[in-house]
Coordinates of C-alpha atoms and ligand atoms in Angstrom, one line a residue:
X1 CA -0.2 -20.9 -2.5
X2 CA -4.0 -21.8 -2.8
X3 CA -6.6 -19.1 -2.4
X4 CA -5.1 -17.0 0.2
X5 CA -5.8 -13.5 -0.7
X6 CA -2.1 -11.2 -0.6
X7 CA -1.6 -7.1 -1.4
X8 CA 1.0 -6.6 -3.4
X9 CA 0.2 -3.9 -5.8
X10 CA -2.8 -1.8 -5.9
X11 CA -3.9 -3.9 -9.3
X12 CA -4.8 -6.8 -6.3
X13 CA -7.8 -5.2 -5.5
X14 CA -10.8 -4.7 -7.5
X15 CA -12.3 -0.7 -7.6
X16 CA -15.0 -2.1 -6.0
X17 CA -13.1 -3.9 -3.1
X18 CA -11.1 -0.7 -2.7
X19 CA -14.3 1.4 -2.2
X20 CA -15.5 -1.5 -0.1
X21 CA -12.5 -1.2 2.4
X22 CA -12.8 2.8 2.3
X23 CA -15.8 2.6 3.6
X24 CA -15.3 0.3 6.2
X25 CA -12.7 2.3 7.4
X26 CA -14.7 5.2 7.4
X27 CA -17.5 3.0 9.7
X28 CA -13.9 2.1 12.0
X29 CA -13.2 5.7 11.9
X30 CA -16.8 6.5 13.1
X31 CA -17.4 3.8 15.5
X32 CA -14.1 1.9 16.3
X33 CA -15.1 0.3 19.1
X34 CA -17.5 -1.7 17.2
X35 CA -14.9 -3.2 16.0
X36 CA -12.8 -4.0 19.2
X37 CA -12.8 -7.7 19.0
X38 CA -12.7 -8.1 15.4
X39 CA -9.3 -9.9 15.4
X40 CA -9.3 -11.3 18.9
X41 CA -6.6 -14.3 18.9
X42 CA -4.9 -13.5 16.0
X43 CA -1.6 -12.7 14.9
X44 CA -0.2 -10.0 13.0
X45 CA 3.6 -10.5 12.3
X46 CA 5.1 -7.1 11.1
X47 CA 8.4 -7.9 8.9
X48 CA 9.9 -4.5 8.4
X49 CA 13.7 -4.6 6.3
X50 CA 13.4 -0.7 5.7
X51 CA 12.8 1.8 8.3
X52 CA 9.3 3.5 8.7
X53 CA 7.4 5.1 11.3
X54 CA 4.1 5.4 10.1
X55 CA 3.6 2.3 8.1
X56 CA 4.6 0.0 10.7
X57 CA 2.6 1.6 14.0
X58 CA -0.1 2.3 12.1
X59 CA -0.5 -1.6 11.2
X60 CA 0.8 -2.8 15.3
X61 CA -2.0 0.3 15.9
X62 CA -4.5 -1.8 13.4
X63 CA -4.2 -4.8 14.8
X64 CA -4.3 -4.3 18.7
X65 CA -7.5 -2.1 17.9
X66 CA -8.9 -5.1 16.3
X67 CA -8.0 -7.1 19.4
X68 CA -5.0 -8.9 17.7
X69 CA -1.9 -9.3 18.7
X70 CA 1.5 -8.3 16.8
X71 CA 5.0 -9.9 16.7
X72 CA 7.7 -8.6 14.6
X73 CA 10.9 -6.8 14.1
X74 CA 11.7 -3.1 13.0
X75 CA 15.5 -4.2 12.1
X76 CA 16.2 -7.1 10.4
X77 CA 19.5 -6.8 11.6
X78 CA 18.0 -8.6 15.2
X79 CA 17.1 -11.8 13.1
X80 CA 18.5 -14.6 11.2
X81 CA 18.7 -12.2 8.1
X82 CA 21.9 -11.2 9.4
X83 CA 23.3 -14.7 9.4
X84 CA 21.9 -15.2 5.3
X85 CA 19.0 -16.8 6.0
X86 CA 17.0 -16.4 2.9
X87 CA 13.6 -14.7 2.5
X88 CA 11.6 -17.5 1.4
X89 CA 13.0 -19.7 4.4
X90 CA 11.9 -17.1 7.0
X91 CA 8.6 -16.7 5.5
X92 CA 7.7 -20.1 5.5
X93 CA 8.5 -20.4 9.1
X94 CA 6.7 -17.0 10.2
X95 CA 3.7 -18.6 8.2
X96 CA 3.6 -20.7 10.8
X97 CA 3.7 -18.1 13.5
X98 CA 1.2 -15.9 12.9
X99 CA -2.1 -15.2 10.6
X100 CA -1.5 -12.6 8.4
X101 CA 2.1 -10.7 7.6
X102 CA 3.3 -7.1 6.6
X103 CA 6.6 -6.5 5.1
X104 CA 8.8 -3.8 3.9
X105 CA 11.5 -4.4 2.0
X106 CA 14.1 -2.0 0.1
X107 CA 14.5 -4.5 -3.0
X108 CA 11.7 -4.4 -5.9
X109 CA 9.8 -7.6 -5.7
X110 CA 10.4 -9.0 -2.0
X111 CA 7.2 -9.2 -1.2
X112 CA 5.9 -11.0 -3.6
X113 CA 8.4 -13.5 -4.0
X114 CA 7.6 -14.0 -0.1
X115 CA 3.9 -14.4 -0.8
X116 CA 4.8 -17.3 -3.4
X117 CA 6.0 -19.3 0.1
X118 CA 3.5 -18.3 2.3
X119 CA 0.8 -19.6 3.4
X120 CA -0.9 -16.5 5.3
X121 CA -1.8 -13.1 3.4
X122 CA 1.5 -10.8 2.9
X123 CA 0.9 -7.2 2.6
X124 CA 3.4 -5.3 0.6
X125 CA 4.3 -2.3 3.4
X126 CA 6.6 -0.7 0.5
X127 CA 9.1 -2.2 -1.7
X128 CA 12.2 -0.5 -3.2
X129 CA 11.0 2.5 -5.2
X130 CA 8.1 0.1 -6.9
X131 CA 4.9 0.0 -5.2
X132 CA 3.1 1.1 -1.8
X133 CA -1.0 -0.7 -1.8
X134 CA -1.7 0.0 1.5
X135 CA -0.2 4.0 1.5
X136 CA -2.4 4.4 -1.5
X137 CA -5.7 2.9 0.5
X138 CA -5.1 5.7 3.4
X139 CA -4.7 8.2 0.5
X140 CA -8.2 6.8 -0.8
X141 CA -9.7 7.0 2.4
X142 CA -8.9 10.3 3.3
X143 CA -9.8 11.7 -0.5
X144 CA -13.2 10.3 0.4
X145 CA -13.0 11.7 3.3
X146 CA -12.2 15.1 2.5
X147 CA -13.9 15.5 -0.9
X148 CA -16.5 12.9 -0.6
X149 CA -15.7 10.9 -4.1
X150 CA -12.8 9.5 -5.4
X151 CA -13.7 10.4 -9.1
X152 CA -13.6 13.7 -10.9
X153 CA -10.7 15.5 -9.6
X154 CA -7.4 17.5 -10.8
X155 CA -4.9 15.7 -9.1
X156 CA -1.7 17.0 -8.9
X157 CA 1.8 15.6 -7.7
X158 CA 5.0 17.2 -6.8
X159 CA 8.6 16.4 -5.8
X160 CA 10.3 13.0 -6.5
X161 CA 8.1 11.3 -9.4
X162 CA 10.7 9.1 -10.2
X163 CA 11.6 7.3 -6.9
X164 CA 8.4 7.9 -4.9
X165 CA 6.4 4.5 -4.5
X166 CA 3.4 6.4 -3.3
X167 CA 3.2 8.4 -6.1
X168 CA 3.6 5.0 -8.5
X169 CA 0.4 3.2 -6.8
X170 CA -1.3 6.3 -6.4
X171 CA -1.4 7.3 -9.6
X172 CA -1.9 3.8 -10.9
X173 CA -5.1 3.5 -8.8
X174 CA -6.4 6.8 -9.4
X175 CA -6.5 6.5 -13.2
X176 CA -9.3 3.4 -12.7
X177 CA -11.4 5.8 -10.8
X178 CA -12.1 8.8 -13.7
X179 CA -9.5 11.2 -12.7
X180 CA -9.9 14.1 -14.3
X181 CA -7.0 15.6 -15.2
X182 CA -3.2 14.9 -13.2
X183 CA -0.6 17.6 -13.3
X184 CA 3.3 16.2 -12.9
X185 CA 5.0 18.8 -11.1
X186 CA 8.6 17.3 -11.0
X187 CA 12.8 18.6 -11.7
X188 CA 13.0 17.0 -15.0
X189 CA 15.9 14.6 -13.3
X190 CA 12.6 13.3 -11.3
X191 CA 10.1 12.8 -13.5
X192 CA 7.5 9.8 -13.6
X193 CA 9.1 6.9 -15.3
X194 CA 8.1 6.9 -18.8
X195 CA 7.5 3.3 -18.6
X196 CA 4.5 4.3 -16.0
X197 CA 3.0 6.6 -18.2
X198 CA 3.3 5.0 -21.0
X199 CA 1.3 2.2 -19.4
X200 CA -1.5 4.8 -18.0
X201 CA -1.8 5.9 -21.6
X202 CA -2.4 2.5 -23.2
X203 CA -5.0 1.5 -20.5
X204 CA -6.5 5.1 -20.6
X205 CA -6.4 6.7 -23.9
X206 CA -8.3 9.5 -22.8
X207 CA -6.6 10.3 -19.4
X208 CA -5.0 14.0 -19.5
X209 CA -1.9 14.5 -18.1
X210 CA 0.4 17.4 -18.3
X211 CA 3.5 17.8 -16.9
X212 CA 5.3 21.2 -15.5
X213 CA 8.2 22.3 -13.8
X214 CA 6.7 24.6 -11.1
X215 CA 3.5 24.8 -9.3
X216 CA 2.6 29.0 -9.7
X217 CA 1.9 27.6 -13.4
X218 CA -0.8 25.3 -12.7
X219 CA -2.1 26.0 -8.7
X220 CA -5.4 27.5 -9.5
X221 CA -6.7 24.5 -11.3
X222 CA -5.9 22.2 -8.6
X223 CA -8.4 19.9 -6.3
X224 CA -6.0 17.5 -5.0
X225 CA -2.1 18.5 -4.2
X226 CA 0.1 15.4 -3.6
X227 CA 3.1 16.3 -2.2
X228 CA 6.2 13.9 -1.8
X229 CA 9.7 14.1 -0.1
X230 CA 13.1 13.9 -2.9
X231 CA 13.9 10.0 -1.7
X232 CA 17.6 10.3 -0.6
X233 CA 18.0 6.6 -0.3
X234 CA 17.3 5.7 -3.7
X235 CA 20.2 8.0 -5.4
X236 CA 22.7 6.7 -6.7
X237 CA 25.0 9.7 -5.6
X238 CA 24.9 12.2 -2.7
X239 CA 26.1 15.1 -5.3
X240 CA 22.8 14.1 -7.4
X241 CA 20.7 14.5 -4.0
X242 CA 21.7 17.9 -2.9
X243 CA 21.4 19.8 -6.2
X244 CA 17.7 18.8 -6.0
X245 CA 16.7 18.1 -2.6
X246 CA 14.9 21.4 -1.8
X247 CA 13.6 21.6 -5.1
X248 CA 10.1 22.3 -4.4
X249 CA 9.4 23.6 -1.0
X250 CA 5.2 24.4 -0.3
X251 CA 4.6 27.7 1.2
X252 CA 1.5 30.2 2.3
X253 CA 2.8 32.1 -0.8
X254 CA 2.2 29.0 -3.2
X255 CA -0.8 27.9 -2.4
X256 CA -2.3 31.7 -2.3
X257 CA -4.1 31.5 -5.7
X258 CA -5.3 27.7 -4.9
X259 CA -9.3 26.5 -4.5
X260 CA -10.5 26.8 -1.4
X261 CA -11.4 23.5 -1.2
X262 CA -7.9 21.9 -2.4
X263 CA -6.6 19.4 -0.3
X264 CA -2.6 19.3 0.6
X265 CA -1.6 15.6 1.0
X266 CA 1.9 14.5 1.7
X267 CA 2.3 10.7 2.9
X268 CA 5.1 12.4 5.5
X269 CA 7.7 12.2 6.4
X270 CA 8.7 15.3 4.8
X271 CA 12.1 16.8 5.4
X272 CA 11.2 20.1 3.8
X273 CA 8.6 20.1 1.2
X274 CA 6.1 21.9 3.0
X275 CA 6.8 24.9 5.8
X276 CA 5.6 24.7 9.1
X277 CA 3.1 27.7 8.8
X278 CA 1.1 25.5 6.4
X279 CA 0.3 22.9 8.6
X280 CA -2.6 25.6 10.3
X281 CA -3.9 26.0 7.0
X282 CA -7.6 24.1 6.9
X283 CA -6.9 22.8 2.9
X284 CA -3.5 20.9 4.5
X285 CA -4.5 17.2 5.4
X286 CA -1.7 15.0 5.5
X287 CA -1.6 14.9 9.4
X288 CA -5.8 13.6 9.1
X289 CA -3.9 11.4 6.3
X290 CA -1.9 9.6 8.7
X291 CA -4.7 8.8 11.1
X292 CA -6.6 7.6 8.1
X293 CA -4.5 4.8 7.5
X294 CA -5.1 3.2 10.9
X295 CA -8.8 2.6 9.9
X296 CA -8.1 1.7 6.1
X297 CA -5.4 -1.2 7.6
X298 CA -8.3 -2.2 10.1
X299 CA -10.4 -2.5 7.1
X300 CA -7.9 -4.4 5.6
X301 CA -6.6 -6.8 8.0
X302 CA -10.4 -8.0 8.5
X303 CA -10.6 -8.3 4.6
X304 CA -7.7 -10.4 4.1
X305 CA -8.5 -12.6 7.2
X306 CA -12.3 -13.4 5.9
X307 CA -13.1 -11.8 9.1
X308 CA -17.1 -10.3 7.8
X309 CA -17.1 -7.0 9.7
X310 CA -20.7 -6.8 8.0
X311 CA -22.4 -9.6 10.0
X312 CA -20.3 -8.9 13.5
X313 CA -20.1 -5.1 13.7
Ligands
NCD1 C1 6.4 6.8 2.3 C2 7.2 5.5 1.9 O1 7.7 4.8 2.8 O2 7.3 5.3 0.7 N1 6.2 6.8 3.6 C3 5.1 6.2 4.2 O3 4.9 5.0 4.1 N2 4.2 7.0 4.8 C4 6.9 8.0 1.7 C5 8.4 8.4 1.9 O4 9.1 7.7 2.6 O5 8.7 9.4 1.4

């Protein structure tokens, strides 16, 4: 509908808005209450059909540091979805009920079929095993944050390559800002989709990536380690889960011959990827991670609401 501006995949936003929304959320991060009014009077309805923990507070968090206000549910089983009331129906109506919404939705596509009836900016908060904008924009932040550029590095994942959303906009997003090199570190039943690569490689001719089984092969050459939690909910078979779910578990051990300066990311939760004793380690960040994406969303929600943060703050 119109011009109104939506998130649904990472390809939304131009390298130059994305930079442009990192570092306002770095000013948010610096000086948030600056920004305390921001979004007083407006309404923030987060629509959440899959459970999450972070996503969700950190947008309700967003918003009521901008001075908005949030409606919304955290199990659709509490609204009219229960009684088959269809997507596009309750969008229409929650349009009308708020300024801007957030949704998270388990099937492939939700979002942006509910963006084609609404007339307010929908933010895709995750959908299915496809795409996840706004985790990839705290991931941005906190890259700049923590190595100062978002170009030039050996970035690394590990884990589930094949279900993990993160992974999928991540990687997407990080190709259009001169990665250097990526390193798939994945069981070979969770690789990336070939479809994905194969799409990397057409855009990017040039863009290395090499793919391994286990992380003692390739640690030392690593800037950026992107670790990610085997996604139980998207097997098709517990007996399929359990033979890999503790396939790749971070330790003081494995990171032993890493850089210095590495970071350890994880867009939590994890279940057991990483041990406990790394957590006290300086290189792991994905706690910092999390608290990034409060200032990202701010960033965000002002974007997407024309709200000029540049004249105002
Ligand atoms: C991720 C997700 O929901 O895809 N979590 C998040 O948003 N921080 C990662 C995951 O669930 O493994």
């Amino acid at each position: 509908m119109g011009n109104i501006r939506h998130l649904i995949e990472p390809g939304d936003l131009t390298n130059a808005e994305m930079e442009e929304l990192v570092d306002l959320g770095l000013k948010m991060y610096a000086e948030p209450k600056k920004y305390a009014k921001m979004c007083e009077g407006k309404i923030l309805a987060s629509l959440f059909y899959e459970p999450s923990t972070r996503t969700k507070f950190s947008f309700d968090s967003a918003m009521l540091r901008l001075g908005g206000n949030i409606i919304g549910f955290a199990d659709p089983s509490s609204t009219s979805d229960k009684k088959g009331e269809s997507l596009a129906d309750t969008i229409r109506v929650i349009s009308y009920y708020a300024d801007i919404a957030v949704m998270r939705h388990p099937k492939e596509g939700a979002p942006l079929l509910a963006s084609h009836y609404s007339e307010i900016p929908i933010v895709n908060a995750g959908d299915g095993g496809h795409q996840h904008p706004t985790q990839t924009l705290t991931d941005l932040i906190t890259i700049k944050r923590f190595k100062g550029t978002l170009e030039n590095h050996v970035v690394a994942f590990s884990g589930d390559l094949k279900y993990g959303r993160t992974v999928h906009s991540l990687i997407k997003t990080l190709a259009r800002f001169n990665t250097k090199k990526f390193i798939l570190i994945s069981p070979e039943e969770l690789k990336l989709p070939t479809s994905l690569k194969r799409q990397l490689l057409d855009k990017y001719p040039h863009l290395m990536i090499e793919e391994v089984n286990y992380l003692d092969e390739v640690i030392e050459q690593i800037d950026i380690l992107y670790c990610t939690r085997i996604q139980k909910e998207r097997f098709f078979n517990e007996e399929d889960y359990l033979k890999l779910k503790n396939s790749y578990i971070l330790t003081m051990k494995s990171i032993e011959k890493a850089k210095l300066d590495m970071i350890i990311m994880h867009p939590l939760p994890r279940v057991n990827e990483i041990t406990y004793e790394v957590d006290d380690d300086k290189r792991a960040v994905y706690f910092e991670q999390s608290r990034m994406g409060v200032y990202v969303r701010m960033a965000l929600i002002t974007k997407l609401l024309g709200v000029d943060c540049d004249v105002r703050g």
